Amino acid sequence: MLEKEFILRDNVLVVRLKGEIDHHEATILRNEWQRYLHDENLKHVILNMDAVTFMDSSGIGVILGRYKEVMTKGGEFVVCGVHGYIDRLFSMSGLVKVVRIEENEEDALLSLGVAS
Amino acid sequence: MKNEMELKFLSVSKNESFARSTVASFVAQIDPTMDELTELKTVVSEAVTNAIIHGYEEREDGWITIHCKILDENVVELTIRDEGVGIENVALAKEPLYTSKPELERSGMGFSIMESFTDELVVESEVGKGTTVTMKKQFHQVKTVCH
């Protein structure tokens, strides 16, 4: 199971995930996430991985896919709450070199100029 | 301690989590660490996802079989088999970042992850017959931790 929360803060979409991201959940997540990204006022994305307990390469695929979409819009893609096993997968896949990583949601929002 | 089990289920993507948690519950008897268990769940997830997406091309009526053996010395052998379309070029499929289905947003990391989280990986495939992935993983290994 994967719980998703999409929150709009100014021109930033905050995505909070809780649970497991596999191929089944990644497909559902992508469809939902893409609907939000169609909003033209929205520019940046903060992905909060703090409560993600499991992820495989399908999760890496869905994150890279949204990263590319946000780049095309000229926005920034920030990930926070990356620790333990998720951190290992981020390193293995090279995601750490592509996306900007902040400690928590507050820091991520501040880095995008949104006061929390 | 020797023990083994077999699990057979349809190629429905909802079964990915069922498959990895069932294998993890079975292996719990050799008292793995949390990290080892997560690695095992990940490789099961990768192999089952490959069977669903590539083997059966997302048809939901194919059978996937997982055979899990606990061998001596805390070695677990996993065999994950489908009777799908097979892989024409196994060496290419195993290349890091290679994907035959870029339109599906695959990262192409499945086999790389299976390789790094296990100690042995063998892929046998025949076009039109199916694919069998066999992995061996040693538990309770004395590891050198790098930071």
CSV table of C-alpha atoms in Angstrom, one decimal:
chain,number,residue,atom,x,y,z
A,1,MET,CA,0.0,0.0,0.0
A,2,LEU,CA,1.1,3.5,-0.8
A,3,GLU,CA,-0.6,6.6,0.7
A,4,LYS,CA,-0.2,9.8,-1.2
A,5,GLU,CA,-0.8,13.4,-0.2
A,6,PHE,CA,-0.6,16.2,-2.7
A,7,ILE,CA,-0.4,19.7,-1.2
A,8,LEU,CA,-0.1,23.0,-3.1
A,9,ARG,CA,2.0,25.8,-1.5
A,10,ASP,CA,2.2,28.8,-3.8
A,11,ASN,CA,3.8,27.4,-7.0
A,12,VAL,CA,5.1,24.3,-5.3
A,13,LEU,CA,3.6,20.9,-5.3
A,14,VAL,CA,4.4,18.9,-2.1
A,15,VAL,CA,4.1,15.2,-2.5
A,16,ARG,CA,4.1,13.2,0.7
A,17,LEU,CA,4.3,9.4,0.3
A,18,LYS,CA,3.8,6.7,3.0
A,19,GLY,CA,4.3,3.0,2.5
A,20,GLU,CA,5.7,0.9,-0.3
A,21,ILE,CA,6.5,1.9,-3.9
A,22,ASP,CA,6.6,-1.0,-6.3
A,23,HIS,CA,5.5,-1.4,-10.0
A,24,HIS,CA,1.8,-1.7,-9.0
A,25,GLU,CA,1.8,1.4,-6.8
A,26,ALA,CA,4.2,3.4,-9.1
A,27,THR,CA,1.6,3.2,-12.0
A,28,ILE,CA,-1.2,4.6,-9.8
A,29,LEU,CA,1.2,7.2,-8.3
A,30,ARG,CA,2.3,8.4,-11.8
A,31,ASN,CA,-1.3,8.9,-13.0
A,32,GLU,CA,-2.3,10.9,-10.0
A,33,TRP,CA,0.9,12.9,-9.9
A,34,GLN,CA,0.7,13.8,-13.6
A,35,ARG,CA,-2.8,15.3,-13.1
A,36,TYR,CA,-1.3,17.8,-10.7
A,37,LEU,CA,1.6,18.6,-12.9
A,38,HIS,CA,-0.7,19.7,-15.7
A,39,ASP,CA,-1.6,22.8,-13.6
A,40,GLU,CA,0.3,25.6,-15.3
A,41,ASN,CA,0.7,27.7,-12.2
A,42,LEU,CA,2.7,25.0,-10.6
A,43,LYS,CA,6.4,25.0,-11.1
A,44,HIS,CA,8.4,23.2,-8.5
A,45,VAL,CA,8.0,19.8,-6.8
A,46,ILE,CA,9.0,18.7,-3.3
A,47,LEU,CA,8.9,15.0,-2.8
A,48,ASN,CA,8.8,13.8,0.8
A,49,MET,CA,10.1,10.3,1.1
A,50,ASP,CA,10.3,10.2,4.9
A,51,ALA,CA,7.5,7.6,5.4
A,52,VAL,CA,8.4,5.4,2.5
A,53,THR,CA,9.3,2.0,3.9
A,54,PHE,CA,10.0,0.1,0.6
A,55,MET,CA,11.0,1.0,-2.9
A,56,ASP,CA,12.3,-0.9,-6.0
A,57,SER,CA,13.4,0.2,-9.4
A,58,SER,CA,9.9,1.0,-10.4
A,59,GLY,CA,10.0,3.8,-7.8
A,60,ILE,CA,13.2,5.1,-9.3
A,61,GLY,CA,11.5,5.2,-12.7
A,62,VAL,CA,8.5,7.1,-11.5
A,63,ILE,CA,10.7,9.7,-9.7
A,64,LEU,CA,13.0,10.2,-12.7
A,65,GLY,CA,9.9,10.5,-14.9
A,66,ARG,CA,8.4,13.4,-12.8
A,67,TYR,CA,11.9,15.0,-12.5
A,68,LYS,CA,12.1,15.2,-16.3
A,69,GLU,CA,8.6,16.7,-16.4
A,70,VAL,CA,9.4,19.4,-13.9
A,71,MET,CA,12.7,20.2,-15.7
A,72,THR,CA,10.7,20.7,-18.9
A,73,LYS,CA,8.5,23.2,-17.1
A,74,GLY,CA,11.7,25.0,-16.0
A,75,GLY,CA,11.1,24.1,-12.3
A,76,GLU,CA,13.1,22.6,-9.5
A,77,PHE,CA,12.7,19.1,-8.1
A,78,VAL,CA,13.6,18.7,-4.5
A,79,VAL,CA,13.5,15.5,-2.5
A,80,CYS,CA,13.5,15.3,1.3
A,81,GLY,CA,13.3,12.6,4.0
A,82,VAL,CA,15.8,10.4,2.2
A,83,HIS,CA,17.4,8.0,4.7
A,84,GLY,CA,18.3,4.4,5.3
A,85,TYR,CA,17.5,2.0,2.6
A,86,ILE,CA,15.9,4.7,0.3
A,87,ASP,CA,19.2,6.6,0.6
A,88,ARG,CA,21.0,3.5,-0.6
A,89,LEU,CA,18.8,3.1,-3.7
A,90,PHE,CA,19.1,6.8,-4.4
A,91,SER,CA,22.9,6.4,-4.5
A,92,MET,CA,22.9,3.2,-6.4
A,93,SER,CA,20.6,4.6,-9.1
A,94,GLY,CA,22.5,7.9,-9.4
A,95,LEU,CA,19.4,9.8,-8.4
A,96,VAL,CA,21.4,11.7,-5.7
A,97,LYS,CA,23.4,13.3,-8.5
A,98,VAL,CA,20.4,14.5,-10.4
A,99,VAL,CA,17.8,15.8,-7.9
A,100,ARG,CA,18.5,18.3,-5.1
A,101,ILE,CA,18.2,16.7,-1.6
A,102,GLU,CA,17.2,18.6,1.5
A,103,GLU,CA,16.9,17.3,5.1
A,104,ASN,CA,13.2,17.9,5.6
A,105,GLU,CA,10.1,19.6,4.1
A,106,GLU,CA,10.7,22.9,5.8
A,107,ASP,CA,14.3,23.2,4.4
A,108,ALA,CA,13.0,22.2,1.0
A,109,LEU,CA,10.3,24.9,1.1
A,110,LEU,CA,12.7,27.5,2.2
A,111,SER,CA,15.1,26.6,-0.6
A,112,LEU,CA,12.3,27.3,-3.0
A,113,GLY,CA,11.5,30.6,-1.4
A,114,VAL,CA,8.3,29.5,0.3
A,115,ALA,CA,8.1,30.4,4.0
A,116,SER,CA,6.8,27.5,6.0
B,1,MET,CA,18.5,-26.1,8.7
B,2,LYS,CA,17.0,-27.1,5.4
B,3,ASN,CA,13.6,-26.0,4.3
B,4,GLU,CA,11.8,-25.0,1.1
B,5,MET,CA,8.5,-23.7,-0.2
B,6,GLU,CA,6.9,-23.0,-3.5
B,7,LEU,CA,4.5,-20.1,-4.3
B,8,LYS,CA,2.4,-19.8,-7.5
B,9,PHE,CA,0.3,-16.9,-8.4
B,10,LEU,CA,-1.1,-15.0,-11.4
B,11,SER,CA,0.7,-12.2,-13.2
B,12,VAL,CA,-1.4,-9.5,-11.5
B,13,SER,CA,0.6,-6.5,-10.4
B,14,LYS,CA,-1.2,-6.4,-7.0
B,15,ASN,CA,0.6,-9.7,-6.3
B,16,GLU,CA,4.0,-8.1,-6.3
B,17,SER,CA,3.7,-7.1,-2.6
B,18,PHE,CA,2.1,-10.4,-1.7
B,19,ALA,CA,5.0,-12.2,-3.3
B,20,ARG,CA,7.8,-10.2,-1.6
B,21,SER,CA,6.2,-10.3,1.9
B,22,THR,CA,5.5,-14.0,1.6
B,23,VAL,CA,9.1,-14.8,0.8
B,24,ALA,CA,10.2,-12.5,3.6
B,25,SER,CA,8.0,-14.3,6.1
B,26,PHE,CA,9.4,-17.6,5.0
B,27,VAL,CA,13.0,-16.5,5.3
B,28,ALA,CA,12.3,-14.9,8.7
B,29,GLN,CA,13.1,-18.3,10.3
B,30,ILE,CA,16.8,-17.8,9.7
B,31,ASP,CA,16.6,-14.6,11.6
B,32,PRO,CA,17.8,-12.1,8.9
B,33,THR,CA,18.7,-8.5,9.6
B,34,MET,CA,16.3,-5.8,8.6
B,35,ASP,CA,18.7,-4.8,5.7
B,36,GLU,CA,19.0,-8.4,4.5
B,37,LEU,CA,15.2,-8.7,4.5
B,38,THR,CA,14.7,-5.5,2.6
B,39,GLU,CA,17.3,-6.5,0.0
B,40,LEU,CA,15.5,-9.9,-0.4
B,41,LYS,CA,12.1,-8.2,-0.8
B,42,THR,CA,13.6,-5.9,-3.4
B,43,VAL,CA,15.0,-8.6,-5.5
B,44,VAL,CA,11.7,-10.6,-5.4
B,45,SER,CA,9.9,-7.4,-6.4
B,46,GLU,CA,12.3,-6.8,-9.3
B,47,ALA,CA,12.0,-10.4,-10.7
B,48,VAL,CA,8.2,-10.6,-10.3
B,49,THR,CA,7.8,-7.2,-12.0
B,50,ASN,CA,10.0,-8.3,-14.9
B,51,ALA,CA,7.8,-11.4,-15.3
B,52,ILE,CA,4.6,-9.3,-15.3
B,53,ILE,CA,5.8,-6.5,-17.6
B,54,HIS,CA,8.2,-8.3,-19.9
B,55,GLY,CA,7.4,-12.0,-19.6
B,56,TYR,CA,3.6,-11.6,-19.8
B,57,GLU,CA,3.5,-8.1,-21.3
B,58,GLU,CA,1.0,-7.1,-18.6
B,59,ARG,CA,-1.5,-9.9,-19.4
B,60,GLU,CA,-3.0,-11.0,-16.1
B,61,ASP,CA,-3.4,-14.7,-16.9
B,62,GLY,CA,0.1,-16.0,-16.7
B,63,TRP,CA,1.5,-18.0,-13.8
B,64,ILE,CA,4.6,-16.9,-11.9
B,65,THR,CA,6.3,-19.5,-9.6
B,66,ILE,CA,8.7,-18.7,-6.8
B,67,HIS,CA,10.7,-21.6,-5.4
B,68,CYS,CA,12.5,-20.6,-2.2
B,69,LYS,CA,15.1,-22.9,-0.6
B,70,ILE,CA,16.9,-22.4,2.6
B,71,LEU,CA,20.2,-24.2,2.2
B,72,ASP,CA,22.9,-24.9,4.8
B,73,GLU,CA,25.0,-22.0,6.1
B,74,ASN,CA,22.2,-19.5,5.8
B,75,VAL,CA,22.1,-19.4,2.1
B,76,VAL,CA,18.8,-18.7,0.4
B,77,GLU,CA,18.2,-19.8,-3.1
B,78,LEU,CA,15.3,-18.2,-5.0
B,79,THR,CA,14.0,-19.3,-8.4
B,80,ILE,CA,11.4,-17.1,-10.0
B,81,ARG,CA,9.9,-18.5,-13.2
B,82,ASP,CA,7.5,-17.4,-15.8
B,83,GLU,CA,6.2,-19.0,-18.9
B,84,GLY,CA,6.0,-15.8,-20.9
B,85,VAL,CA,7.6,-14.5,-24.1
B,86,GLY,CA,11.2,-15.0,-23.0
B,87,ILE,CA,14.3,-12.7,-23.5
B,88,GLU,CA,16.0,-12.7,-26.8
B,89,ASN,CA,19.3,-11.2,-25.6
B,90,VAL,CA,19.9,-11.9,-21.9
B,91,ALA,CA,23.2,-10.1,-21.8
B,92,LEU,CA,21.6,-6.9,-23.2
B,93,ALA,CA,18.7,-7.2,-20.8
B,94,LYS,CA,21.2,-7.3,-17.9
B,95,GLU,CA,23.0,-4.2,-19.0
B,96,PRO,CA,22.6,-1.4,-16.4
B,97,LEU,CA,20.0,1.2,-17.5
B,98,TYR,CA,18.9,-0.9,-20.5
B,99,THR,CA,15.1,-1.2,-20.9
B,100,SER,CA,13.2,-2.7,-23.8
B,101,LYS,CA,10.2,-0.6,-22.7
B,102,PRO,CA,11.3,3.0,-22.3
B,103,GLU,CA,7.7,4.2,-22.9
B,104,LEU,CA,6.7,2.6,-19.6
B,105,GLU,CA,9.2,4.7,-17.6
B,106,ARG,CA,11.3,1.8,-16.5
B,107,SER,CA,14.6,2.8,-15.0
B,108,GLY,CA,16.4,-0.2,-16.5
B,109,MET,CA,17.9,-1.0,-13.0
B,110,GLY,CA,16.1,-4.2,-12.2
B,111,PHE,CA,18.9,-6.7,-13.0
B,112,SER,CA,21.6,-4.3,-11.6
B,113,ILE,CA,19.7,-4.3,-8.3
B,114,MET,CA,19.2,-8.0,-8.3
B,115,GLU,CA,22.9,-8.4,-8.9
B,116,SER,CA,24.1,-6.1,-6.2
B,117,PHE,CA,21.6,-7.4,-3.5
B,118,THR,CA,22.4,-11.1,-4.1
B,119,ASP,CA,25.6,-13.2,-4.4
B,120,GLU,CA,24.8,-15.1,-7.5
B,121,LEU,CA,22.4,-14.4,-10.3
B,122,VAL,CA,21.6,-16.7,-13.2
B,123,VAL,CA,19.1,-15.9,-16.0
B,124,GLU,CA,17.9,-18.6,-18.3
B,125,SER,CA,15.5,-17.7,-21.0
B,126,GLU,CA,14.0,-19.2,-24.1
B,127,VAL,CA,12.0,-17.1,-26.6
B,128,GLY,CA,8.4,-18.3,-26.5
B,129,LYS,CA,9.0,-20.5,-23.5
B,130,GLY,CA,9.7,-18.2,-20.6
B,131,THR,CA,12.4,-17.0,-18.2
B,132,THR,CA,13.8,-18.4,-15.0
B,133,VAL,CA,15.9,-16.2,-12.7
B,134,THR,CA,17.9,-18.0,-10.0
B,135,MET,CA,19.5,-16.0,-7.2
B,136,LYS,CA,21.5,-17.1,-4.2
B,137,LYS,CA,21.9,-14.9,-1.2
B,138,GLN,CA,24.1,-15.5,1.8
B,139,PHE,CA,22.7,-14.2,5.1
B,140,HIS,CA,24.5,-13.2,8.3
B,141,GLN,CA,27.6,-12.2,6.3
B,142,VAL,CA,30.4,-10.4,8.1
B,143,LYS,CA,30.4,-7.2,6.2
B,144,THR,CA,32.8,-4.4,5.9
B,145,VAL,CA,30.8,-1.3,6.2
B,146,CYS,CA,31.9,1.7,4.2
B,147,HIS,CA,30.6,5.2,4.9
